[in-house]
Coordinates of C-alpha atoms in Angstrom, one line a residue:
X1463 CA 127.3 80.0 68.0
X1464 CA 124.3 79.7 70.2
X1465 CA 120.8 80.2 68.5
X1466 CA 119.8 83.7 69.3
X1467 CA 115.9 85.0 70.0
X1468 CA 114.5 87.9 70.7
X1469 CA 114.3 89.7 74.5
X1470 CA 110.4 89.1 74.5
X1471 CA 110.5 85.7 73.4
X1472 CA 113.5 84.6 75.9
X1473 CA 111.4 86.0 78.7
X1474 CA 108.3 84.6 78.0
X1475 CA 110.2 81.2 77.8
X1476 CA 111.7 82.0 80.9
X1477 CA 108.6 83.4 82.9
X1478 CA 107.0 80.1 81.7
X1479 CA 109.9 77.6 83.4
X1480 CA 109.5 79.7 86.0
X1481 CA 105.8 79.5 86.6
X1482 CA 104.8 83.1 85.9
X1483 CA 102.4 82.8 83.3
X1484 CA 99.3 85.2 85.3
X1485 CA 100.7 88.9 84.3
X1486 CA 99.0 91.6 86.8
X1487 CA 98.9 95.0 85.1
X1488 CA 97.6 98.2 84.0
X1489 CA 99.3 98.6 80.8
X1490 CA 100.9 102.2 79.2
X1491 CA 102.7 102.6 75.9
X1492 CA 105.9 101.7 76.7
X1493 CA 104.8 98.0 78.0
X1494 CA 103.0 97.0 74.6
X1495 CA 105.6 95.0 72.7
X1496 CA 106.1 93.1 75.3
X1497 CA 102.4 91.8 74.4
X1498 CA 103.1 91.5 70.8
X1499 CA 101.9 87.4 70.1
X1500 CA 101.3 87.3 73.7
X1501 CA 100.9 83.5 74.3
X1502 CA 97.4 81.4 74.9
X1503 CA 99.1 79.9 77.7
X1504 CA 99.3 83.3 79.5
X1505 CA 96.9 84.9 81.2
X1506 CA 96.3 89.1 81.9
X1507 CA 94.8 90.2 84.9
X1508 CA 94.2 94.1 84.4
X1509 CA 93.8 96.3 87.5
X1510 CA 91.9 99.6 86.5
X1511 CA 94.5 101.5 89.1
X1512 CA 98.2 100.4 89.9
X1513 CA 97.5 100.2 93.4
X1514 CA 94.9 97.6 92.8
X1515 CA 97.6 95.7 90.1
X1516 CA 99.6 95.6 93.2
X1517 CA 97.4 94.2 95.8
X1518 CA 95.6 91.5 93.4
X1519 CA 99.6 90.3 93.0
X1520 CA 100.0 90.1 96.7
X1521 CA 96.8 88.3 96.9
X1522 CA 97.6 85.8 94.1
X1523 CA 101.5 85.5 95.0
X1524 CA 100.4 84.6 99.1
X1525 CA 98.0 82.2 98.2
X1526 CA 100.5 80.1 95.5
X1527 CA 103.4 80.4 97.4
X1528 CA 105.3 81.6 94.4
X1529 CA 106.3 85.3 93.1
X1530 CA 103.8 86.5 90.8
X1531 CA 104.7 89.0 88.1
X1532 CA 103.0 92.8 87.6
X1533 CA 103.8 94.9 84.1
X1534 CA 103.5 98.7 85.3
X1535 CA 103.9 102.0 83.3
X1536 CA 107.3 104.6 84.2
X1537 CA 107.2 106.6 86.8
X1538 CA 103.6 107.5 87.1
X1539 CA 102.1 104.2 87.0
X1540 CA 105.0 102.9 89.7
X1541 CA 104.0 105.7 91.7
X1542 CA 100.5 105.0 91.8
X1543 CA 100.9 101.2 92.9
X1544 CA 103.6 102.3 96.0
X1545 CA 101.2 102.0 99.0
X1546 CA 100.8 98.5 98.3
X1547 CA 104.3 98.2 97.1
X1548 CA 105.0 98.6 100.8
X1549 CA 102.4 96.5 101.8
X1550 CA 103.9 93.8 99.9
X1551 CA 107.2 94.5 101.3
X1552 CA 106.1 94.5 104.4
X1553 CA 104.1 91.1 103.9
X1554 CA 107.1 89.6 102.7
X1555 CA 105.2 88.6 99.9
X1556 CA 107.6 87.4 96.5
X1557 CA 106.7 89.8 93.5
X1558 CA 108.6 90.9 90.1
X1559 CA 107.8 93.9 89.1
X1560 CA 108.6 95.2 85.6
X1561 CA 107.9 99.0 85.0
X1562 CA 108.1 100.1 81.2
X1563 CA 110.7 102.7 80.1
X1564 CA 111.3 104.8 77.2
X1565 CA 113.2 104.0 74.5
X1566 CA 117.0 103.9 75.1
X1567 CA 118.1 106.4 72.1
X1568 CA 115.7 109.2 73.4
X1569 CA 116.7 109.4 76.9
X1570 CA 119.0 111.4 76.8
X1571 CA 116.6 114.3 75.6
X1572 CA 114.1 113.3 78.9
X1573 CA 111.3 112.2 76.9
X1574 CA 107.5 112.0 77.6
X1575 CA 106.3 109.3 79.5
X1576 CA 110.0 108.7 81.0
X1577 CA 111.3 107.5 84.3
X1578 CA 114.1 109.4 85.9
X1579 CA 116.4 106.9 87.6
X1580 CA 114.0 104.3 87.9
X1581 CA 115.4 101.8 90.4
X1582 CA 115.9 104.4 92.9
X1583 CA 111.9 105.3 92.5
X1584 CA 110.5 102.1 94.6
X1585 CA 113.4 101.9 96.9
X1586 CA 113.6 101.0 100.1
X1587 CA 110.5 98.8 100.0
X1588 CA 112.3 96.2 97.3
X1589 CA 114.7 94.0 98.0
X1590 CA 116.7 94.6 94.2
X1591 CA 116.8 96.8 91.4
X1592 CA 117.7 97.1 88.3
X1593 CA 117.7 99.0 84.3
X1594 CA 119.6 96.8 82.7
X1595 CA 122.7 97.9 80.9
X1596 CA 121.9 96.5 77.4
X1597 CA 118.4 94.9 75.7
X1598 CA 120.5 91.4 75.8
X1599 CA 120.4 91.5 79.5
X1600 CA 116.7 92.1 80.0
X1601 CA 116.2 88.1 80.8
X1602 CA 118.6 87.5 83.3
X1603 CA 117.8 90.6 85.1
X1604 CA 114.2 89.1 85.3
X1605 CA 115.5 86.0 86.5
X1606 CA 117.8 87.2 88.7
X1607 CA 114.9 89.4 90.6
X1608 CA 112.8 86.1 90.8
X1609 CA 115.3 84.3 92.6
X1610 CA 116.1 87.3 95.3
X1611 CA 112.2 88.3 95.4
X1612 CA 112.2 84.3 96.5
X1613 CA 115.0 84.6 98.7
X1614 CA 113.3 84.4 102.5
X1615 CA 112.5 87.0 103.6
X1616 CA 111.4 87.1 100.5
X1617 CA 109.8 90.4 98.8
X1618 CA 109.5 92.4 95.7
X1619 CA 112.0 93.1 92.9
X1620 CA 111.7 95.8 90.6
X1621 CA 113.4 96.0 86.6
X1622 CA 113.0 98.7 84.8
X1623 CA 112.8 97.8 80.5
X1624 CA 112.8 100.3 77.8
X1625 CA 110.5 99.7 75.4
X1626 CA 112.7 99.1 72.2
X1627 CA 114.7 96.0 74.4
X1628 CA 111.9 93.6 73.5
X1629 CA 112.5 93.0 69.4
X1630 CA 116.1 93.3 70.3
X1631 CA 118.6 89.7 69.6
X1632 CA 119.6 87.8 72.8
X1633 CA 120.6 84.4 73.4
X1634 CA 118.4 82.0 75.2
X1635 CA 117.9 81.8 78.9
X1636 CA 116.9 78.6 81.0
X1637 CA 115.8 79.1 84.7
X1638 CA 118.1 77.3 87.4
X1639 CA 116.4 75.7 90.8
X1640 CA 117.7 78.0 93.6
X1641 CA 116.8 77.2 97.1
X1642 CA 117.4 79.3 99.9
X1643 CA 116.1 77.7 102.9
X1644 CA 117.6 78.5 106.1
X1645 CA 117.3 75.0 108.9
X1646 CA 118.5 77.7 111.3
X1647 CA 122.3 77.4 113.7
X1648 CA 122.3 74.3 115.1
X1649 CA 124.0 75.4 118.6
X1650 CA 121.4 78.0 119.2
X1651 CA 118.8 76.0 118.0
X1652 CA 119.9 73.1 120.9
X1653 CA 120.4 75.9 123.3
X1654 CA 116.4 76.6 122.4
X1655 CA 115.0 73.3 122.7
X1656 CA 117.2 72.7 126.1
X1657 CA 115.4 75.6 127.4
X1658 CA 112.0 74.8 126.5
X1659 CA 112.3 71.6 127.7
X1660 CA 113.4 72.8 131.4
X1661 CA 110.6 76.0 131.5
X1662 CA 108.4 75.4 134.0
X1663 CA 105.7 77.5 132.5
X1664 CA 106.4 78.0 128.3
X1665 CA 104.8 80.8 126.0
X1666 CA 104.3 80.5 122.2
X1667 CA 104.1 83.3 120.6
X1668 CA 103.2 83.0 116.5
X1669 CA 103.3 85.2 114.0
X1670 CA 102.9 85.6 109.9
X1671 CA 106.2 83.3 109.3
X1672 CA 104.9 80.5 110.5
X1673 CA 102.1 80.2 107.7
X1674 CA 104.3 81.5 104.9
X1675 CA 106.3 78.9 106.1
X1676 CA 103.5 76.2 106.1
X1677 CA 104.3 75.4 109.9
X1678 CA 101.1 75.2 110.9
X1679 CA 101.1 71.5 111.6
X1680 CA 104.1 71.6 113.6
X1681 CA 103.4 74.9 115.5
X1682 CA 100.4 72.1 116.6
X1683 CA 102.2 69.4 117.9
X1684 CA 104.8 71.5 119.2
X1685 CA 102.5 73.3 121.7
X1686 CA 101.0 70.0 122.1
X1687 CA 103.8 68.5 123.4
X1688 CA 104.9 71.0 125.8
X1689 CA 101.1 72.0 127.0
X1690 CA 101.9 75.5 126.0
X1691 CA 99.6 78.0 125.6
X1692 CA 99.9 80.0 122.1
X1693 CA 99.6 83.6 121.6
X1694 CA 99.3 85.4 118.1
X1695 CA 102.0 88.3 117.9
X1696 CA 100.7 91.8 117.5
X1697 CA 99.1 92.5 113.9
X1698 CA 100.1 89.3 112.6
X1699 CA 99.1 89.1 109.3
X1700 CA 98.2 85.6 108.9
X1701 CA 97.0 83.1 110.8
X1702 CA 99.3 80.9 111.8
X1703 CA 97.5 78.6 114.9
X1704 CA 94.0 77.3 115.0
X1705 CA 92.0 80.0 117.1
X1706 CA 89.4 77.0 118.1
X1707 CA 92.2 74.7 119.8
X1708 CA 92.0 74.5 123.5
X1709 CA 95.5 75.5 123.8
X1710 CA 95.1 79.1 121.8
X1711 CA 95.0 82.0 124.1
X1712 CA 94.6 85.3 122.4
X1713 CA 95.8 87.9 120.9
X1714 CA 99.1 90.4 122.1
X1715 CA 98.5 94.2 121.9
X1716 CA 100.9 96.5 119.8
X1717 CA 102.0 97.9 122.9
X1718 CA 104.7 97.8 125.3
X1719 CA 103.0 97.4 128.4
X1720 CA 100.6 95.4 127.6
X1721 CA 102.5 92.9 126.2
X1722 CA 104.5 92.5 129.5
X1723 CA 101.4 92.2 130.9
X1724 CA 100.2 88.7 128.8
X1725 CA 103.9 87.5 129.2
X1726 CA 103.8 87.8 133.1
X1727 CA 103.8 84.3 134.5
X1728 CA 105.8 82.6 131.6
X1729 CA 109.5 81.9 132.5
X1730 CA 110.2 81.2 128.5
X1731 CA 108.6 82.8 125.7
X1732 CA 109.1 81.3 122.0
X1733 CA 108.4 83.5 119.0
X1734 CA 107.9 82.0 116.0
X1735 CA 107.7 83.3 112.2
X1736 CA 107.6 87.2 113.4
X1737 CA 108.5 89.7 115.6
X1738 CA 106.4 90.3 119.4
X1739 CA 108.4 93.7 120.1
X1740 CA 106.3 95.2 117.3
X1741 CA 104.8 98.5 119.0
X1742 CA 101.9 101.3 117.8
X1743 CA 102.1 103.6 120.8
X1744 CA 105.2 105.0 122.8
X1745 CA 105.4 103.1 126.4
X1746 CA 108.2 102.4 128.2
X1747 CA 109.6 100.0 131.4
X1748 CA 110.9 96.8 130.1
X1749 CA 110.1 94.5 126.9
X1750 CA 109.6 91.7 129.0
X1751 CA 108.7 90.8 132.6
X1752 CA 111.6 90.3 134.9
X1753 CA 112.9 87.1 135.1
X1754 CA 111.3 85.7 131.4
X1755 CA 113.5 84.1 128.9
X1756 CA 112.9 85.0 125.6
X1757 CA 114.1 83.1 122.3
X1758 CA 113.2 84.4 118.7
X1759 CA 113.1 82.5 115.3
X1760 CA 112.4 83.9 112.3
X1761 CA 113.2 83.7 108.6
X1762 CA 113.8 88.0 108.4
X1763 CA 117.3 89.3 109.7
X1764 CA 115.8 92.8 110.7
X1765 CA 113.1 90.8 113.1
X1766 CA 115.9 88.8 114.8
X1767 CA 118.5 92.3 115.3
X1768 CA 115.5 94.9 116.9
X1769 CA 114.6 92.3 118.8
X1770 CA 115.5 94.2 122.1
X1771 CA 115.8 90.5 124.6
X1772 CA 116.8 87.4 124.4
X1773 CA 118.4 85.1 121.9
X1774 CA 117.7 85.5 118.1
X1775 CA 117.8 82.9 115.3
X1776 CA 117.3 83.5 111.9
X1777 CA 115.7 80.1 110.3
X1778 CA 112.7 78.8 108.0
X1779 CA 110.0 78.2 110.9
X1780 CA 109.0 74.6 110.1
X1781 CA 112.5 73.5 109.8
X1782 CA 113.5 75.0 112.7
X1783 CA 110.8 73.5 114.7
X1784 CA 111.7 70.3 114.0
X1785 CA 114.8 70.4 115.4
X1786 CA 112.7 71.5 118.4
X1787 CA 110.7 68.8 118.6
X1788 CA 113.2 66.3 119.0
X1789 CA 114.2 67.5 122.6
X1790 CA 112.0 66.1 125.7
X1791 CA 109.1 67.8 127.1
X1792 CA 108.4 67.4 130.9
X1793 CA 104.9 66.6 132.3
X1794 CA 102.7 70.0 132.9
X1795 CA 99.6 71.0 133.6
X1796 CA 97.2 72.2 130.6
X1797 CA 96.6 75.8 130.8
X1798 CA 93.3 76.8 131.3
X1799 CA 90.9 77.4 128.0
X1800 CA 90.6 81.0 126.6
X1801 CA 87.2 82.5 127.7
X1802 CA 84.9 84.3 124.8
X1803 CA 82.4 86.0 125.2
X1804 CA 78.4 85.0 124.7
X1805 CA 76.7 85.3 122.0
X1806 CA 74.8 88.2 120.8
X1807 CA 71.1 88.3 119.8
X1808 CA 70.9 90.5 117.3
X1809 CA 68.7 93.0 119.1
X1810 CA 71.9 95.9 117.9
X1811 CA 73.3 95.3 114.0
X1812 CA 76.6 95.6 115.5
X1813 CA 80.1 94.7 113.9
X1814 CA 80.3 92.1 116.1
X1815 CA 77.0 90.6 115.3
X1816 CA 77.9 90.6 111.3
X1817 CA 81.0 88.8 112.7
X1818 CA 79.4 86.4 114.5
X1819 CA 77.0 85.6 112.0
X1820 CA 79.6 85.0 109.5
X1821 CA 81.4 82.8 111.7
X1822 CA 78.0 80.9 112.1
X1823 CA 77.0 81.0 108.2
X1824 CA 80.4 81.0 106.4
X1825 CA 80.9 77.8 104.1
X1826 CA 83.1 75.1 105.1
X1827 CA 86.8 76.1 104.1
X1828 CA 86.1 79.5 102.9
X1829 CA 89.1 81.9 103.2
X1830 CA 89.0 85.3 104.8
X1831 CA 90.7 88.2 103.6
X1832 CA 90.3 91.3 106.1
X1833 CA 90.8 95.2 105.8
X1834 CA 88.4 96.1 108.8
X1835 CA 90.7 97.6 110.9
X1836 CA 88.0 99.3 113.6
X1837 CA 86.2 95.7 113.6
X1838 CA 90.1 93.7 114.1
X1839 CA 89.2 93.1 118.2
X1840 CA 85.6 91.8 117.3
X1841 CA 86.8 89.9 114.5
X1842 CA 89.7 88.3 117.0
X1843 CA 86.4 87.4 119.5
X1844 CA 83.6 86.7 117.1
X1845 CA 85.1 84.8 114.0
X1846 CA 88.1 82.6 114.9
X1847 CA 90.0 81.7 112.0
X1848 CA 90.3 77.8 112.5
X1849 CA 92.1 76.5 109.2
X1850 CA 95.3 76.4 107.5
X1851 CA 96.0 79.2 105.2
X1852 CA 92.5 80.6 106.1
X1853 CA 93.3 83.9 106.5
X1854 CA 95.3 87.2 105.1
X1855 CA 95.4 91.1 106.0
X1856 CA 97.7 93.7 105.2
X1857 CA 100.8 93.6 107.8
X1858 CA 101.7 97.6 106.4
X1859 CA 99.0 99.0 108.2
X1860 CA 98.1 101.2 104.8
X1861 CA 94.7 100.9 103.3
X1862 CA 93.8 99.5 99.6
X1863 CA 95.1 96.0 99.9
X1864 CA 92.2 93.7 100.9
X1865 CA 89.8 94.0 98.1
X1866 CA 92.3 93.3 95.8
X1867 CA 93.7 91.1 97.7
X1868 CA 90.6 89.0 97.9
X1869 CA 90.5 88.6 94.4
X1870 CA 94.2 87.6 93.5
X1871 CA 93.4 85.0 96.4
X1872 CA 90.5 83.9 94.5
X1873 CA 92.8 83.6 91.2
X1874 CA 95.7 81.4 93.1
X1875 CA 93.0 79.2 94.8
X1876 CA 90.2 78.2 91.9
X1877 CA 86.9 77.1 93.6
X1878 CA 88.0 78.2 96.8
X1879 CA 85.1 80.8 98.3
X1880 CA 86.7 83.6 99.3
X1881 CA 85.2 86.7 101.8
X1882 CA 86.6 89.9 101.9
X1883 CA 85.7 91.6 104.9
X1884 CA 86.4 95.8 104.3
X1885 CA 85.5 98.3 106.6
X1886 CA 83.3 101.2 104.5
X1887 CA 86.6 103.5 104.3
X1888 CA 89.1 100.7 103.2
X1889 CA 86.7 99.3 100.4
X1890 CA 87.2 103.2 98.7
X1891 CA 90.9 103.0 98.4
X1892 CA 90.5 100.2 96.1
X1893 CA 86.6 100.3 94.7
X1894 CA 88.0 99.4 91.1
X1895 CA 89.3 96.0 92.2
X1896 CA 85.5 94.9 92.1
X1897 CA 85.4 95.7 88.1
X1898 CA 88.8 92.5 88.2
X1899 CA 86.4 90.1 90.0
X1900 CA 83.2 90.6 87.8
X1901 CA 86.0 89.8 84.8
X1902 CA 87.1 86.7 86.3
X1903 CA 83.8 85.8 87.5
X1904 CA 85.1 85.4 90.8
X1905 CA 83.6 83.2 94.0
X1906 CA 84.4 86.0 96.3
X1907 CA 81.6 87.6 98.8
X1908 CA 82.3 91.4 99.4
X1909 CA 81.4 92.0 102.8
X1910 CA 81.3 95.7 103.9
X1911 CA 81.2 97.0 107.2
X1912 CA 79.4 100.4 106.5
X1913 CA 79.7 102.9 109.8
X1914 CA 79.7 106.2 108.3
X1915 CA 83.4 107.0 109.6
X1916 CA 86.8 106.1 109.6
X1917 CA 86.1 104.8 113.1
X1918 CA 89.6 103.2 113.5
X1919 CA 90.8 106.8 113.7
X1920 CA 88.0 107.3 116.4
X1921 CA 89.3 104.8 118.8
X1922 CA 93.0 106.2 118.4
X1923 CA 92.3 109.4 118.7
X1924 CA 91.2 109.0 122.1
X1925 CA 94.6 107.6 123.0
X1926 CA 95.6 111.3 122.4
X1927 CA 92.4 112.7 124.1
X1928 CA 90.9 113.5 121.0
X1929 CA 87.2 113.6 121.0
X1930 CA 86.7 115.3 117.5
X1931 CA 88.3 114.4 114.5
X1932 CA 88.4 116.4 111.5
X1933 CA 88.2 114.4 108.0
X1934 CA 86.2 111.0 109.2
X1935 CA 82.9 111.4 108.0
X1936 CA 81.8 109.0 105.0
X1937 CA 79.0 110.2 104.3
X1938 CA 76.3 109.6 101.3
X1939 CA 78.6 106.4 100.2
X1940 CA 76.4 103.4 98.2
X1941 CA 78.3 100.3 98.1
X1942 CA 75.5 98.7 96.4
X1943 CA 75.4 101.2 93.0
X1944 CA 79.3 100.6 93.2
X1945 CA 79.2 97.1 92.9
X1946 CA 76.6 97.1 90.1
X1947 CA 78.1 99.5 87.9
X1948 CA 81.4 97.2 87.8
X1949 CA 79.3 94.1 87.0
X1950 CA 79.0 92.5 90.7
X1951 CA 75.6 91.7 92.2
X1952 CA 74.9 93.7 95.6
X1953 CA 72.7 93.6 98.4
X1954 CA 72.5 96.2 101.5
X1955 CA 71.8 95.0 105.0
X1956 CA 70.0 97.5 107.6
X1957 CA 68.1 95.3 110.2
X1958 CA 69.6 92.5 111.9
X1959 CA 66.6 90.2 110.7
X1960 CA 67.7 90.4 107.1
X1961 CA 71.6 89.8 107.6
X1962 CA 71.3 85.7 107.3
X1963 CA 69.8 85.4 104.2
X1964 CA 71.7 88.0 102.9
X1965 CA 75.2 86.4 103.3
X1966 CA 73.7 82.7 103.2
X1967 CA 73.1 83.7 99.7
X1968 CA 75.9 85.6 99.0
X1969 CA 77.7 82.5 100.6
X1970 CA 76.2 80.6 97.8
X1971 CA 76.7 82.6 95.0
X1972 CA 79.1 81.1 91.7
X1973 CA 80.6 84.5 91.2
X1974 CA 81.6 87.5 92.7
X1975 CA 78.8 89.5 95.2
X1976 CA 79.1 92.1 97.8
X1977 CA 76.8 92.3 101.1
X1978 CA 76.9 96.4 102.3
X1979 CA 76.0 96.0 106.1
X1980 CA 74.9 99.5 107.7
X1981 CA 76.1 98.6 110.9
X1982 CA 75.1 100.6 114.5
X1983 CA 77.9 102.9 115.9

């Protein structure tokens, strides 16, 4: 007979092999024994709101390349973390999440504090799902989500545990090494490589994939070796290409047209890691300009089938370029260097001057995490992002994520200096996540871009020929009495002469500090 346990000690045993020993949570009363002699080896990041429990585990899990694990509460505490749920989803970022449930014997009666068919709850934005069917099944249901949440394109799983599983009997469970790597078909991938080596004039076009799948270097030499110019795909979440490197030439638009436009001229286009047809406004005519080739590769399935051109491979980026590299690469002209525009003098406290002054003041090999979605096209001119895993945003779109974001970066990178740059709207969705990086004592510089408004919504609204917007208006905010009532030093920035030594010594700071910069317009 095999030595039997109990669940909670099985899973802890197995969340150790497995490398999941930083729990992110807001805990309710049907999670507690699962804390009962909770180990010194284990550490408990609480989030004072689910949403922020959610976006500190993207954070964390993106930065150590490994699923990280968040305990929430039922139905109501599931509910509150969804918006960055499908954030997580939608960064492809590896998370278990385990949502307490009541015991098994009372729900029948639909108890307090219950959740009615739970796995159906957080669907479609995880990739599994599961109650298990007994208490003795709890651990490999937990292991089983690690290894699909890890699965490229990897996500989050969800399990659902009632409370009374934990002190039940089980046997043992050891984690197995899964891999799940995909090199990519070797005829299309030939068919790829002979057609970049006969373009006369070749596109790259990157996008999040490539730096979840730590291509970086070989995005390099491949553009390298075929003088091609590199474009980032539209709202790329990562960056995946150093925006200092002569070759680098911009950005795409979320739009039809315009991306025809930036293609025109290019008889092949290669995506990598991501998908380029990824659209915010209706616009029609073609997806590419007549006469381009266009070839696809990407670790997600759904990229590769809405693709709407061209050939489609579904493969792990930096494998897949390495079969590209091994085909020949005629002579061609570099492309001439992306133009920027001057620099400013201040004489406005713009976003773009903070930007640029960031840029100019930032420590070497400090990370940016971004939620500034009004300041995106001055951030793309002012404050290139020139280093390898250097920089995250949200890929959803939704609000909330990059404060607590920032600090589960900080957590899966110690020492690293970390800057979250949040637009004055975004920074409210998730406020609390400040109270998390006081806690942890935190090397992360909260920078907010204070306008007043949701501005974003300003410059879309005129897409529709909007020139008043009802609910904008941020008025009477003070990011600075925030921050100190949750522990974290804060300074506020009005004139442009101030702003250096404001963020060179929020730069410098050990712990956590946040810089509120009343920006003009």
């Amino acid at each position: 007979m095999p030595q039997m346990t109990t669940v909670r000690d099985a899973t802890i045993s197995l969340l150790r092999e497995l490398g999941m020993t930083t729990v992110f949570g807001n805990p309710g009363s049907t999670e507690l024994p699962m804390f009962r002699d909770f180990p010194d080896d284990f550490r408990y990041v609480l989030g004072l709101q689910e949403s922020i429990v959610m976006g500190m585990a993207d954070g964390f899990a993106q930065a150590t390349r490994s699923a990280a694990l968040v305990n929430l509460h039922s139905a109501a505490g599931v509910g509150h973390s969804l918006g960055n749920l499908f954030t997580a989803y939608k960064n492809q970022t590896p998370l278990v999440v385990t949502a307490g449930q009541q015991a098994r014997s009372i729900l029948p009666f639909e108890p307090f504090l219950f959740a009615e068919r739970p796995t159906e709850f957080p669907q479609p934005y995880v990739k599994w799902a599961a109650e298990p069917a007994r208490a003795e099944d709890v651990p490999a249901a937990i292991a089983r989500a690690w290894y699909v949440a890890m699965q490229p394109p990897c996500g989050p799983t969800f399990v659902s545990i009632p409370v009374d599983d934990w002190d039940r009997e089980c046997e043992p469970l050891a984690a197995r090494k899964v891999s799940a790597r995909n090199p990519g078909d070797p005829a299309l991938l030939d068919e790829a490589a002979a057609m970049l080596s006969s373009a006369r004039s070749p596109l790259i076009v990157v996008g999040a994939g490539v730096a979840r799948d730590d291509a970086w270097d070989a995005v390099i030499a491949l553009a390298e070796k075929h003088d091609a110019p590199v474009m980032v795909a539209p709202m790329s979440a990562r960056c995946s290409f150093p925006e200092d490197h002569p070759l680098f030439a911009g950005f795409l638009t979320a739009g039809r047209e315009p991306i025809v436009a930036d293609l025109a001229g290019h008889d092949l286009v290669l995506v990598l890691g991501g998908p380029m047809s990824l659209y915010h406004v209706e616009a029609f005519g073609p997806h590419v300009p007549e006469g381009t080739r266009l070839v696809q590769i990407a670790d997600n399935p759904a990229h590769v089938a809405w693709n709407p051109a061209g050939i489609g491979i579904v493969a792990d980026t930096r494998l897949a370029i390495g079969t590209l590299l091994r085909a020949d690469a005629p002579q061609r002209a570099a492309p001439a260097p992306l133009t920027r525009p001057g620099p400013l003098d201040g004489s406005v406290l713009s976003d773009a001057y903070l930007l640029q002054q960031i840029a100019r003041l930032r420590p070497e090999g400090a990370i940016l995490v971004e939620e500034a979605p009004s300041s995106r096209g001055v951030l793309h001119d002012r404050l290139p992002i020139v280093m390898r895993d250097g920089f995250y945003t949200t890929a959803s779109g939704g609000l909330g994520h990059g404060l607590p974001a920032a600090v589960g970066v900080a957590l899966g990178r110690p020492g690293e200096r970390v800057i979250a740059l949040l637009g004055d709207g975004s920074a409210m969705y998730a406020i609390q996540g400040l109270h998390a990086a006081a806690q942890w004592k935190l090397p992360v510089t909260f920078v907010i871009v204070n306008n007043g408004r949701y501005e974003a919504l300003h410059s879309f609204g005129r897409v529709f020929g909007m020139q008043q917007l009802v609910g904008t208006a941020l008025p009477h905010l003070d990011f600075v009495a925030l921050a100190q009532g949750q522990g974290v030093p804060a300074t506020r920035v009005e004139k442009s002469a101030d702003l250096d030594a404001a963020l060179s010594k929020n730069f410098a700071s050990h712990g956590p500090s946040l810089v509120e910069v009343i920006v003009d317009g």
